[in-house]
Amino acid sequence: MAPMTTPGSLSALESRLRRLEYYITGQTSQSPTAEAASSKEKPLNVRARLSDLEQSLNDLISRSQTARELLTTYHKHPSLFLPSPATPPTSSDPSLTNRERISTILALAPSYQETASRLTTLKDLPIPPTSASRTLISLQPRLEQVEAVQREQAKEIEGLRARSAHVLQRWYEVSVIGGNECWAEWERRVEMVERGVRQRERARKEEEVQGEKYGG
């Protein structure tokens, strides 16, 4: 029975780990396996190489916050790291003849060449420095603090708006409506006083007229 872990698979795992380390930190560290190979010493056995890979991965996780966040994201959402299923190519329209298909291909041939040229150009672009990514990741806690402060300020502003609306409503009820009711009450009292005064004046005039009539 063939062993489950072969030297080829170990080399592939080590190569992937070194690429991952380079993508995250921008540099790679030499493993004891590579040191033994470069110094022409006796190569490590499978168990030692697995231990070496595990130690290298733990070292990368301990000194890289990006690696820890990637590992946390993998544990929470492992489906994000699965390769997307390949979609089978759709069959061409059976109603088209070979001449029509060839005409379509020739008409789109320049766009194929342009796309291939752009893809080739992308290969020559340098990888952005990891310092920029580390800086953005290090700013994440500060951004979260700023968002928390903004939420607190928004809650405080909402409370101030509610209090202002309550004060305005109270002022309207007491000053405006209450003042109008007070003026209406005063007007009613003044009108009653004026009515009493007029009645007394009318009665006094009637008495004077009666006096002059009987006195004359």
Short mmCIF file of C-alpha atoms in Angstrom, two decimals:
data_model
loop_
_atom_site.label_atom_id
_atom_site.label_comp_id
_atom_site.label_asym_id
_atom_site.label_seq_id
_atom_site.Cartn_x
_atom_site.Cartn_y
_atom_site.Cartn_z
CA MET A 1 0.00 0.00 0.00
CA ALA A 2 1.45 3.36 -1.03
CA PRO A 3 2.08 5.91 1.78
CA MET A 4 -0.51 8.67 2.14
CA THR A 5 2.17 11.40 2.20
CA THR A 6 4.85 11.27 -0.46
CA PRO A 7 7.95 13.46 -0.77
CA GLY A 8 6.35 15.10 -3.80
CA SER A 9 3.25 16.12 -1.88
CA LEU A 10 5.43 17.41 0.98
CA SER A 11 7.40 19.52 -1.46
CA ALA A 12 4.16 20.88 -2.90
CA LEU A 13 2.91 21.76 0.59
CA GLU A 14 6.19 23.46 1.41
CA SER A 15 6.07 25.42 -1.87
CA ARG A 16 2.52 26.56 -1.14
CA LEU A 17 3.50 27.62 2.37
CA ARG A 18 6.43 29.66 1.06
CA ARG A 19 4.21 31.35 -1.56
CA LEU A 20 1.63 32.12 1.12
CA GLU A 21 4.33 33.56 3.35
CA TYR A 22 5.58 35.72 0.47
CA TYR A 23 2.07 36.96 -0.37
CA ILE A 24 1.42 37.94 3.25
CA THR A 25 4.80 39.23 4.46
CA GLY A 26 6.67 39.93 1.21
CA GLN A 27 9.53 37.61 2.14
CA THR A 28 10.20 33.93 2.66
CA SER A 29 12.18 32.12 5.34
CA GLN A 30 14.26 29.04 4.60
CA SER A 31 13.03 25.84 6.21
CA PRO A 32 15.30 23.20 7.78
CA THR A 33 14.44 20.97 4.83
CA ALA A 34 15.82 23.51 2.38
CA GLU A 35 18.84 24.13 4.59
CA ALA A 36 19.56 20.42 4.69
CA ALA A 37 19.23 20.21 0.92
CA SER A 38 21.51 23.21 0.35
CA SER A 39 24.15 21.91 2.75
CA LYS A 40 24.00 18.42 1.18
CA GLU A 41 23.15 16.88 4.53
CA LYS A 42 20.94 13.84 4.97
CA PRO A 43 17.39 14.93 4.09
CA LEU A 44 14.80 14.92 6.83
CA ASN A 45 12.30 12.12 7.03
CA VAL A 46 8.56 12.54 6.43
CA ARG A 47 7.71 13.07 10.11
CA ALA A 48 10.43 15.70 10.52
CA ARG A 49 9.35 17.51 7.37
CA LEU A 50 5.72 17.57 8.52
CA SER A 51 6.82 18.92 11.89
CA ASP A 52 8.91 21.53 10.08
CA LEU A 53 5.94 22.62 7.95
CA GLU A 54 3.67 22.80 10.99
CA GLN A 55 6.22 24.88 12.90
CA SER A 56 6.67 27.24 9.94
CA LEU A 57 2.89 27.70 9.66
CA ASN A 58 2.61 28.40 13.40
CA ASP A 59 5.46 30.93 13.17
CA LEU A 60 3.72 32.68 10.26
CA ILE A 61 0.42 32.84 12.17
CA SER A 62 2.10 34.12 15.36
CA ARG A 63 3.92 37.00 13.63
CA SER A 64 1.33 37.99 11.02
CA GLN A 65 -2.03 39.49 11.88
CA THR A 66 -3.13 39.00 8.28
CA ALA A 67 -2.54 35.26 8.54
CA ARG A 68 -4.52 35.11 11.78
CA GLU A 69 -7.43 36.99 10.23
CA LEU A 70 -7.37 34.72 7.18
CA LEU A 71 -7.39 31.66 9.45
CA THR A 72 -10.31 33.08 11.46
CA THR A 73 -12.21 33.81 8.25
CA TYR A 74 -11.53 30.26 7.05
CA HIS A 75 -12.93 28.77 10.26
CA LYS A 76 -16.04 30.97 10.06
CA HIS A 77 -16.65 30.77 6.31
CA PRO A 78 -14.79 27.77 4.84
CA SER A 79 -16.90 27.88 1.68
CA LEU A 80 -15.16 31.12 0.65
CA PHE A 81 -11.92 29.20 0.14
CA LEU A 82 -13.40 26.44 -2.00
CA PRO A 83 -12.77 26.66 -5.76
CA SER A 84 -15.80 27.66 -7.76
CA PRO A 85 -17.27 24.76 -9.74
CA ALA A 86 -16.40 24.79 -13.38
CA THR A 87 -19.36 25.47 -15.61
CA PRO A 88 -19.60 23.22 -18.66
CA PRO A 89 -19.28 25.05 -21.95
CA THR A 90 -22.56 25.83 -23.56
CA SER A 91 -23.22 24.23 -26.88
CA SER A 92 -23.37 26.46 -29.89
CA ASP A 93 -26.61 27.31 -31.59
CA PRO A 94 -27.45 24.31 -33.76
CA SER A 95 -29.32 26.56 -36.12
CA LEU A 96 -26.07 28.26 -37.25
CA THR A 97 -24.19 26.85 -40.18
CA ASN A 98 -20.44 26.34 -40.21
CA ARG A 99 -20.01 29.38 -42.47
CA GLU A 100 -21.93 31.56 -40.02
CA ARG A 101 -19.89 30.25 -37.10
CA ILE A 102 -16.62 30.93 -38.91
CA SER A 103 -17.81 34.44 -39.77
CA THR A 104 -18.63 35.11 -36.11
CA ILE A 105 -15.24 33.83 -34.96
CA LEU A 106 -13.36 35.91 -37.53
CA ALA A 107 -15.35 39.00 -36.60
CA LEU A 108 -14.42 38.59 -32.93
CA ALA A 109 -10.79 37.55 -33.53
CA PRO A 110 -9.36 41.08 -32.96
CA SER A 111 -11.05 41.27 -29.57
CA TYR A 112 -9.48 37.91 -28.62
CA GLN A 113 -6.04 39.23 -29.49
CA GLU A 114 -6.65 42.46 -27.58
CA THR A 115 -7.80 40.55 -24.51
CA ALA A 116 -4.80 38.22 -24.69
CA SER A 117 -2.47 41.21 -24.95
CA ARG A 118 -4.04 42.81 -21.88
CA LEU A 119 -3.76 39.60 -19.89
CA THR A 120 -0.09 39.33 -20.86
CA THR A 121 0.45 42.90 -19.70
CA LEU A 122 -1.12 42.09 -16.33
CA LYS A 123 1.46 39.38 -15.75
CA ASP A 124 4.24 41.99 -15.87
CA LEU A 125 2.65 44.21 -13.21
CA PRO A 126 4.52 44.12 -9.90
CA ILE A 127 2.79 42.80 -6.79
CA PRO A 128 1.81 45.67 -4.46
CA PRO A 129 4.01 45.89 -1.38
CA THR A 130 2.67 44.07 1.65
CA SER A 131 3.40 47.12 3.80
CA ALA A 132 0.41 48.87 2.29
CA SER A 133 -1.85 45.93 3.08
CA ARG A 134 -0.45 45.69 6.60
CA THR A 135 -1.06 49.41 7.10
CA LEU A 136 -4.68 49.10 5.97
CA ILE A 137 -5.22 46.09 8.21
CA SER A 138 -3.61 47.86 11.18
CA LEU A 139 -6.03 50.76 10.67
CA GLN A 140 -9.04 48.45 11.00
CA PRO A 141 -9.32 48.76 14.83
CA ARG A 142 -9.15 52.56 14.58
CA LEU A 143 -11.81 52.56 11.87
CA GLU A 144 -14.03 50.41 14.07
CA GLN A 145 -13.51 52.85 16.96
CA VAL A 146 -14.41 55.78 14.69
CA GLU A 147 -17.56 53.97 13.58
CA ALA A 148 -18.48 53.33 17.23
CA VAL A 149 -17.97 57.03 18.04
CA GLN A 150 -20.11 57.99 15.06
CA ARG A 151 -22.88 55.66 16.20
CA GLU A 152 -22.75 57.17 19.70
CA GLN A 153 -22.83 60.69 18.26
CA ALA A 154 -25.77 59.79 16.02
CA LYS A 155 -27.62 58.36 19.06
CA GLU A 156 -26.85 61.52 21.06
CA ILE A 157 -28.00 63.75 18.20
CA GLU A 158 -31.22 61.75 17.94
CA GLY A 159 -31.80 62.23 21.67
CA LEU A 160 -31.15 65.98 21.36
CA ARG A 161 -33.64 66.20 18.50
CA ALA A 162 -36.28 64.43 20.58
CA ARG A 163 -35.65 66.75 23.54
CA SER A 164 -35.74 69.81 21.28
CA ALA A 165 -39.04 68.67 19.81
CA HIS A 166 -40.44 68.14 23.32
CA VAL A 167 -39.26 71.60 24.45
CA LEU A 168 -40.73 73.21 21.34
CA GLN A 169 -44.04 71.43 21.88
CA ARG A 170 -44.07 72.52 25.52
CA TRP A 171 -43.29 76.14 24.57
CA TYR A 172 -46.08 76.11 21.98
CA GLU A 173 -48.59 74.69 24.45
CA VAL A 174 -47.65 77.08 27.28
CA SER A 175 -46.64 80.27 25.49
CA VAL A 176 -48.74 80.25 22.35
CA ILE A 177 -51.86 78.28 23.19
CA GLY A 178 -51.80 79.31 26.87
CA GLY A 179 -51.23 82.96 25.94
CA ASN A 180 -54.12 82.91 23.50
CA GLU A 181 -56.40 81.36 26.10
CA CYS A 182 -55.30 84.02 28.62
CA TRP A 183 -56.00 86.84 26.15
CA ALA A 184 -59.37 85.30 25.33
CA GLU A 185 -60.22 85.20 29.06
CA TRP A 186 -59.19 88.84 29.52
CA GLU A 187 -61.23 89.90 26.51
CA ARG A 188 -64.26 88.06 27.92
CA ARG A 189 -63.85 89.80 31.28
CA VAL A 190 -63.35 93.24 29.71
CA GLU A 191 -66.43 92.66 27.56
CA MET A 192 -68.46 91.75 30.65
CA VAL A 193 -67.20 94.87 32.48
CA GLU A 194 -68.03 97.06 29.50
CA ARG A 195 -71.48 95.51 29.29
CA GLY A 196 -72.07 96.23 33.01
CA VAL A 197 -70.85 99.79 32.61
CA ARG A 198 -73.20 100.37 29.67
CA GLN A 199 -76.10 98.90 31.59
CA ARG A 200 -75.40 101.19 34.55
CA GLU A 201 -75.08 104.23 32.31
CA ARG A 202 -78.35 103.33 30.62
CA ALA A 203 -80.05 102.91 33.98
CA ARG A 204 -78.64 106.21 35.22
CA LYS A 205 -79.87 108.04 32.12
CA GLU A 206 -83.28 106.48 32.50
CA GLU A 207 -83.38 107.66 36.12
CA GLU A 208 -82.39 111.17 35.06
CA VAL A 209 -85.10 111.20 32.41
CA GLN A 210 -87.66 109.97 34.94
CA GLY A 211 -86.58 112.62 37.43
CA GLU A 212 -86.78 115.44 34.96
CA LYS A 213 -90.20 114.29 33.81
CA TYR A 214 -91.72 114.09 37.26
CA GLY A 215 -89.76 117.04 38.56
CA GLY A 216 -90.90 119.27 35.73
#
